[in-house]
Coordinates of C-alpha atoms and ligand atoms in Angstrom, one line a residue:
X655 CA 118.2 -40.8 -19.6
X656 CA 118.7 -44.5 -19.1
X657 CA 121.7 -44.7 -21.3
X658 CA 123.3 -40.9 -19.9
X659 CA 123.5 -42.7 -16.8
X660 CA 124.9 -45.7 -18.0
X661 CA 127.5 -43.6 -19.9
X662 CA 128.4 -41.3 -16.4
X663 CA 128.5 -45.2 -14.6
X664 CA 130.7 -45.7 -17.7
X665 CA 132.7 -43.2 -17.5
X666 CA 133.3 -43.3 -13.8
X667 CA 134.7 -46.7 -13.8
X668 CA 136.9 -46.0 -16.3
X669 CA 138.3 -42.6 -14.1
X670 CA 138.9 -45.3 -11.3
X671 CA 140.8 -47.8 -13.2
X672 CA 142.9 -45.2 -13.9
X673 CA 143.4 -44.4 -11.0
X674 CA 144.1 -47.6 -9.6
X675 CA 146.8 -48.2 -13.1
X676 CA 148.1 -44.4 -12.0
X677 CA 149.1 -45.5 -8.4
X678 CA 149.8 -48.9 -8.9
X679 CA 152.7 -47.3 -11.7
X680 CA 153.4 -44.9 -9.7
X681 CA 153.6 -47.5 -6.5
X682 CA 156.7 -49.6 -8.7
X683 CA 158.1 -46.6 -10.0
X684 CA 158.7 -45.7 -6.4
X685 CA 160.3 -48.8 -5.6
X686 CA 162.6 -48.7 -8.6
X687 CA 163.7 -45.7 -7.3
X688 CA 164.2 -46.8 -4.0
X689 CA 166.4 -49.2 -4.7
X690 CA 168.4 -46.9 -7.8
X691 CA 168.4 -43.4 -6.3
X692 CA 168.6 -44.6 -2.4
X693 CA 167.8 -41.4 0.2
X694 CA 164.8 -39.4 0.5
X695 CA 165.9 -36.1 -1.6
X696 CA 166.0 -34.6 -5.2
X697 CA 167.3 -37.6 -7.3
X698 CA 164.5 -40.0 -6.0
X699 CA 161.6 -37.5 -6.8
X700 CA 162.9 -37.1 -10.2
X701 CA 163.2 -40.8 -10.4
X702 CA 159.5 -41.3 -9.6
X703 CA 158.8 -37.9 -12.2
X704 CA 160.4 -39.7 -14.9
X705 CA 159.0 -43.0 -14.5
X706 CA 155.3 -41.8 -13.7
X707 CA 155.8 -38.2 -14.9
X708 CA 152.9 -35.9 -14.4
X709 CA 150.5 -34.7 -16.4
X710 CA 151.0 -37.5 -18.9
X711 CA 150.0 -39.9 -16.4
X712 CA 146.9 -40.8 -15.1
X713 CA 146.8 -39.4 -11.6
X714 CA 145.2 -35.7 -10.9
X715 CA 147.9 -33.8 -9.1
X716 CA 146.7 -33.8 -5.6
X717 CA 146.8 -37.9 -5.9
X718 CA 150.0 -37.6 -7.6
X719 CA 151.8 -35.5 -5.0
X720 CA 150.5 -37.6 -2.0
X721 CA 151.6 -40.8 -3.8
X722 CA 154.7 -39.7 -4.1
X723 CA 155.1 -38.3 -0.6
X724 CA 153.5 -42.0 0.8
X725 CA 156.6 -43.3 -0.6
X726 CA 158.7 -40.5 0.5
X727 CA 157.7 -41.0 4.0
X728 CA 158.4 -45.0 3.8
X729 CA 161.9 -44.9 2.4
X730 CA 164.3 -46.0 5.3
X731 CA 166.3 -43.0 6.6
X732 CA 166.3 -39.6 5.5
X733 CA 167.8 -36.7 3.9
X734 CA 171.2 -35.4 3.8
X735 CA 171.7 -31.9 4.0
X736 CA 173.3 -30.3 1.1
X737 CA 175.6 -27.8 3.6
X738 CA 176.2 -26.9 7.3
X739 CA 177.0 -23.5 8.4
X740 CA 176.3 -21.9 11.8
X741 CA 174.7 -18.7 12.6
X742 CA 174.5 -16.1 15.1
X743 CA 172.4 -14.4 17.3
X744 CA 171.1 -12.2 19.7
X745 CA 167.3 -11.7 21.3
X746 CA 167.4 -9.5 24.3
X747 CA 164.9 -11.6 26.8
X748 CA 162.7 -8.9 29.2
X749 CA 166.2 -9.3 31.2
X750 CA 167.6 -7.4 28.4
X751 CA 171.0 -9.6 28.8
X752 CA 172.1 -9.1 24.9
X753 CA 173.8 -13.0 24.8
X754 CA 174.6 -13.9 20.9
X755 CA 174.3 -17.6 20.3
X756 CA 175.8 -19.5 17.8
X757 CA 173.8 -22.1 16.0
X758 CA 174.2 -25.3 14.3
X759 CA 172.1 -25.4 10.6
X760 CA 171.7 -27.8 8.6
X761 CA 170.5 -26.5 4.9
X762 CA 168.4 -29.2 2.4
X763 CA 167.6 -26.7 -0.2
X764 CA 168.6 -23.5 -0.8
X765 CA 165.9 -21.4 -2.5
X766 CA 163.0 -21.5 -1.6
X767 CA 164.9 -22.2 1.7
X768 CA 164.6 -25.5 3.7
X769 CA 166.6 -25.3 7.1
X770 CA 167.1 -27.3 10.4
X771 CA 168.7 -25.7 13.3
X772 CA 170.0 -28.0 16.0
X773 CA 169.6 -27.7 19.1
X774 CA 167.2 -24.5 18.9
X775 CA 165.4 -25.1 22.2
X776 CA 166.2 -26.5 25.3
X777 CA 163.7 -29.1 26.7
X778 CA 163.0 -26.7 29.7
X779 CA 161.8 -24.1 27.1
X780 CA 159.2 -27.0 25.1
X781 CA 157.9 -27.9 28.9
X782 CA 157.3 -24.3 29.9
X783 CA 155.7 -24.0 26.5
X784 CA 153.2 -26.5 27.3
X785 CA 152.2 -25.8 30.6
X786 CA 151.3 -22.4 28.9
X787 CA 149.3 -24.2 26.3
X788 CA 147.4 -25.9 28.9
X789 CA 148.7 -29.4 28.4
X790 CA 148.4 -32.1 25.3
X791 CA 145.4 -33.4 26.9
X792 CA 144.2 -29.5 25.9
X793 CA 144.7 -29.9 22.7
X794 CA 141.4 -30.0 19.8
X795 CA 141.1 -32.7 17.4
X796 CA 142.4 -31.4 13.9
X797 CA 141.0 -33.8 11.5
X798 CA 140.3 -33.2 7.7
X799 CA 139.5 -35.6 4.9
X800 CA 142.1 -36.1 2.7
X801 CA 141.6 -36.2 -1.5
X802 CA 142.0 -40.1 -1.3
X803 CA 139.7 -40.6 1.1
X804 CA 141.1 -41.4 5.0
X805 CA 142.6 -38.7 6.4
X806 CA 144.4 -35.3 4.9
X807 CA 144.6 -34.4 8.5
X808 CA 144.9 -35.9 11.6
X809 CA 146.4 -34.4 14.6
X810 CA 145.5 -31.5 17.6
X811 CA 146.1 -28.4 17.9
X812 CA 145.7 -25.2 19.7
X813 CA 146.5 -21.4 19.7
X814 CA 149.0 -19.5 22.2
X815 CA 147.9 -16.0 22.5
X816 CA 150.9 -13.7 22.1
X817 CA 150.0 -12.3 25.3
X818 CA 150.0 -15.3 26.9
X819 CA 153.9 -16.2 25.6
X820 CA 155.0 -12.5 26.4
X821 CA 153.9 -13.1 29.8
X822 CA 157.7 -15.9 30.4
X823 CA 160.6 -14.4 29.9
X824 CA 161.3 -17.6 28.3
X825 CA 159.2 -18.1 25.9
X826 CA 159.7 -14.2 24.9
X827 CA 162.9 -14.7 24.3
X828 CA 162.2 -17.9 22.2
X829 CA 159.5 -16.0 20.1
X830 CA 162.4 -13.2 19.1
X831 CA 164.9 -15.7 18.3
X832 CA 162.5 -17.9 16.4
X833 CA 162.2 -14.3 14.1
X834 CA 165.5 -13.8 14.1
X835 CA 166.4 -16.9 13.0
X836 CA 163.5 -17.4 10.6
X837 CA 164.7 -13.8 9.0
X838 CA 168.1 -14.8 8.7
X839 CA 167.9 -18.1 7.0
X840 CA 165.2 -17.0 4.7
X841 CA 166.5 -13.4 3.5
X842 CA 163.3 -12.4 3.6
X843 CA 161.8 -8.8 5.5
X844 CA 159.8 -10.3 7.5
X845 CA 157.3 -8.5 10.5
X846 CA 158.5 -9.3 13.6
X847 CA 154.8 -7.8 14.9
X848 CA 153.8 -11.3 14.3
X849 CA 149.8 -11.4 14.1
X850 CA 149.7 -14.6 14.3
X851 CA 149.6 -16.3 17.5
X852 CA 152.3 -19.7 17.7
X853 CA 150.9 -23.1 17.0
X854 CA 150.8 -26.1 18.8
X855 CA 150.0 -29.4 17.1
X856 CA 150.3 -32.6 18.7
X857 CA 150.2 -36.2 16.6
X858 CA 149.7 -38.3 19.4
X859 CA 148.2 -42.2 17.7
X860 CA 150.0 -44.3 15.4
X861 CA 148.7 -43.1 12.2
X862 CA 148.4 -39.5 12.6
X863 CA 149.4 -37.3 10.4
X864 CA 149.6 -34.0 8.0
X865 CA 149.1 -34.7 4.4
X866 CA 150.8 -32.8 1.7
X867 CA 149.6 -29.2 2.0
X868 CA 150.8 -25.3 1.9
X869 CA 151.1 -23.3 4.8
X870 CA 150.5 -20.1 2.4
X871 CA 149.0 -19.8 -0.8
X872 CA 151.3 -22.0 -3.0
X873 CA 149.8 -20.4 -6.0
X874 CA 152.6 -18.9 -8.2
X875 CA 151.6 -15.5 -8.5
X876 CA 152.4 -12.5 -6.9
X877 CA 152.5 -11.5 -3.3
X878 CA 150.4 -10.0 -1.5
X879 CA 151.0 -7.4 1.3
X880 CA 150.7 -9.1 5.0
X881 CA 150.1 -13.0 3.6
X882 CA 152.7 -15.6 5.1
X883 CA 155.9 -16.3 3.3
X884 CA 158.0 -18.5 5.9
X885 CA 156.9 -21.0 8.7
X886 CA 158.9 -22.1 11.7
X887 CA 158.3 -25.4 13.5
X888 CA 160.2 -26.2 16.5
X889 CA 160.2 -30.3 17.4
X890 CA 159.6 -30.1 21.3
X891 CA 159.2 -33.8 21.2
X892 CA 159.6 -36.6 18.4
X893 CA 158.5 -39.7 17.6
X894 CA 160.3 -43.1 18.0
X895 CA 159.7 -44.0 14.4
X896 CA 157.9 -42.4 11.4
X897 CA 156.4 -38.8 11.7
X898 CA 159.3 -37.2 9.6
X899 CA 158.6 -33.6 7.7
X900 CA 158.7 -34.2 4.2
X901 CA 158.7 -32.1 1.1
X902 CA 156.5 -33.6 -1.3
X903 CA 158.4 -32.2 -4.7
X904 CA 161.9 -32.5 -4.0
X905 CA 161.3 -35.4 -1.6
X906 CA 163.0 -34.3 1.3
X907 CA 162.8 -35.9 4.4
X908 CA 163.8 -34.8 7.3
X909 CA 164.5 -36.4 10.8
X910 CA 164.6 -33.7 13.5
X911 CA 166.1 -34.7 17.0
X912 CA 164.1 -33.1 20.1
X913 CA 164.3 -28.9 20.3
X914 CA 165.5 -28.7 16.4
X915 CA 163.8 -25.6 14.5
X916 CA 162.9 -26.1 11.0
X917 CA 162.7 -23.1 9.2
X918 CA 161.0 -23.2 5.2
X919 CA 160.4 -19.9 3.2
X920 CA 157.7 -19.9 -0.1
X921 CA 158.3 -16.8 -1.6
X922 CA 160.5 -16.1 -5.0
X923 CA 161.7 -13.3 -5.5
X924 CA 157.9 -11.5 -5.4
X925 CA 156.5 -14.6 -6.5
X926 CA 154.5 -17.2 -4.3
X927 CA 156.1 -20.2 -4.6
X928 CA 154.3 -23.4 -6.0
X929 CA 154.6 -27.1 -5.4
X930 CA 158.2 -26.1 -3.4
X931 CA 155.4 -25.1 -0.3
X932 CA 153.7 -28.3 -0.6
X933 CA 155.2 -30.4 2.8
X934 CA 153.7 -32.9 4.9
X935 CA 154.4 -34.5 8.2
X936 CA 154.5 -38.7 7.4
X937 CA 152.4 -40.9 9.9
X938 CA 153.7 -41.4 13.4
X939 CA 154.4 -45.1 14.0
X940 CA 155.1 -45.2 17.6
X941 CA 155.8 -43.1 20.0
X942 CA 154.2 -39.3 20.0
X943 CA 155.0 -35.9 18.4
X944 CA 154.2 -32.4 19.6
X945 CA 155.4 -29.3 17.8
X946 CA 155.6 -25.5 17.7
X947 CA 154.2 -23.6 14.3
X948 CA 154.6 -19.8 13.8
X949 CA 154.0 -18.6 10.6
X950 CA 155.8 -15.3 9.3
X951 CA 154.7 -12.3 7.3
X952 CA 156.8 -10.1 5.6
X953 CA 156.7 -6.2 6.1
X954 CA 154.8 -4.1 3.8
X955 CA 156.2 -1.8 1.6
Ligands
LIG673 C1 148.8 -42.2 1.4 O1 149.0 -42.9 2.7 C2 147.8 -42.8 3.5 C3 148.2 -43.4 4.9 O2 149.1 -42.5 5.5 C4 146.7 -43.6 2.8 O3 145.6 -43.7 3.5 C5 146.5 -43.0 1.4 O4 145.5 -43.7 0.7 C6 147.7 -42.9 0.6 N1 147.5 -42.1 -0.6 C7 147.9 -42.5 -1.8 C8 147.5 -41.6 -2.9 O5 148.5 -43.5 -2.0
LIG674 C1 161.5 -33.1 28.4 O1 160.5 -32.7 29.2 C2 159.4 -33.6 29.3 C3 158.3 -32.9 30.2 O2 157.8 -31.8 29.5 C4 159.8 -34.9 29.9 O3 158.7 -35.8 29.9 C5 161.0 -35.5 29.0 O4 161.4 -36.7 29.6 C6 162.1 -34.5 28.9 N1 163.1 -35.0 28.0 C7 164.4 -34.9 28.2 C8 165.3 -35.5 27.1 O5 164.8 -34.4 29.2
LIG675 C1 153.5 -5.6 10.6 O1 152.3 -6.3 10.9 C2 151.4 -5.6 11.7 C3 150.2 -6.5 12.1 O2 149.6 -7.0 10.9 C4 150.9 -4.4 10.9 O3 150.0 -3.6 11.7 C5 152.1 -3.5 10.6 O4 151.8 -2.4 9.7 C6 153.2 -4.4 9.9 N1 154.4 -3.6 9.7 C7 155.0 -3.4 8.6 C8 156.2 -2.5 8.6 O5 154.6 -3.9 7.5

């Protein structure tokens, strides 16, 4: 038994100095590629693949992916978007004025799609939005443990009843253009009977933060009927420096101004998308962050 033990001790300590070699590697290779491949985005994540490339490395996955997105998140700047184009469109409020609006998008990667909308929401909209949510100070703690230890999650958050949003003609209105939007710049069918009700998620301390995770199931196989495929997340209020979204494979970083909508889809084809889910939102350094989630099923059939 004695010398079992000794072996599992053994064995152990090797797992964790490879550990500490994989980061550490992985740690320089990311400053290399810093310097050589500049901006968050496609050619540094490659960069760090090449130099530290996974699986003949010494990282599991999980570690792997949040190591990379820790030095996502600390490059200065963000990403560029690979095209702008604008887009129209039309929700009907309760007032049943049929206004099109044109909108400013930003695309950062085309399939699965990434996609920032500018100027989605105006501030009144975010306000009346939380004085429906009952205020930040309404909020619950979010907080998970994350693979490395600290935290995976650390944040607030809170469910809006669709009732409770259909109730403002506002925030109606901002529900159906959110689909509309989220429909158009993803391709996909998606149910505008939304079950789910809209998120909101508040990173309010210097050091909170979403680590890399899937909204859906970022599994590669085959959809299934009513799961989510697409998530929208409207910036009602940014922070001063750090909390950027990132996405963990391709590195993209992105550095939404107040009332931006991001929209992301994770479905190929009929396929669940994989690590191209996987995003994160990086540690707020100062100032505070609240956001808007809705996540999108598409229609069965
Ligand atoms: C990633 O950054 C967090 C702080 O945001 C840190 O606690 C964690 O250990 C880092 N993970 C890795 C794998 O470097
Ligand atoms: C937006 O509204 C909030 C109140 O909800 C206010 O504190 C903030 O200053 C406003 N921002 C702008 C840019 O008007
Ligand atoms: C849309 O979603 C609702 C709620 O889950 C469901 O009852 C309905 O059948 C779906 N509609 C279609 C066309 O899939």
């Amino acid at each position: 038994m004695r010398s079992l033990s000794f072996l599992a001790r053994l064995l152990a300590a090797a797992a964790a100095n490879d550990l500490t070699r994989g980061l550490a590697a992985l740690g320089s290779a990311a400053e290399n590629c810093a310097t050589r491949a500049g901006a968050a985005g496609l050619d540094f994540a490659r960069c760090v693949q090449d130099a530290a490339s996974y699986p003949n490395f010494l990282l599991p996955r999980p570690l792997f992916d949040e190591a990379l997105r820790n030095a996502s998140c600390r490059l200065p700047g963000a990403s560029r978007a690979l095209r702008r184009h604008t887009l129209d469109i039309s929700a009907g409020g309760s007032d049943c004025s049929e206004q099109a609006r044109r909108l400013d998008v930003e695309v950062f990667r085309e399939h699965p799609p990434v996609a920032l909308i500018k100027g989605f929401a105006p501030n009144a909209t975010c306000a009346r939005l939380l004085l429906v949510a009952g205020g930040l100070d309404s909020l619950s703690p979010a907080v998970a443990r994350g693979v490395a230890g600290g935290f995976y999650r650390r944040s607030s958050s809170k469910n809006v009843a669709n009732h409770e949003l259909d109730a403002h003609p506002a925030l109606q209105s901002l529900r159906a253009e959110m689909f509309l939007a989220a429909k158009q710049l993803t391709g996909y069918s998606l149910n505008s009977t939304s079950p789910e009700p809209l998120n909101i998620a508040a990173y309010r301390n210097p050091g909170d933060e979403y680590r890399p995770h899937c909204d859906g199931r970022c599994s590669g196989d085959r959809h299934r009927p009513g799961e989510r495929v697409a998530t929208s997340i409207l910036y009602c209020q940014v922070p001063t420096e750090g909390g950027h979204t990132t996405f963990t494979h391709d590195a993209l970083k992105i550095a939404p101004s107040e009332g931006d909508l991001l929209v992301f889809g994770y479905l190929i084809g009929q396929t669940m998308a994989r690590g191209e889910a996987e995003h994160s939102a990086c540690p707020v350094l100062a100032g505070g962050k609240w956001i808007a989630t809705q996540w999108y099923a598409e229609e069965n059939g």
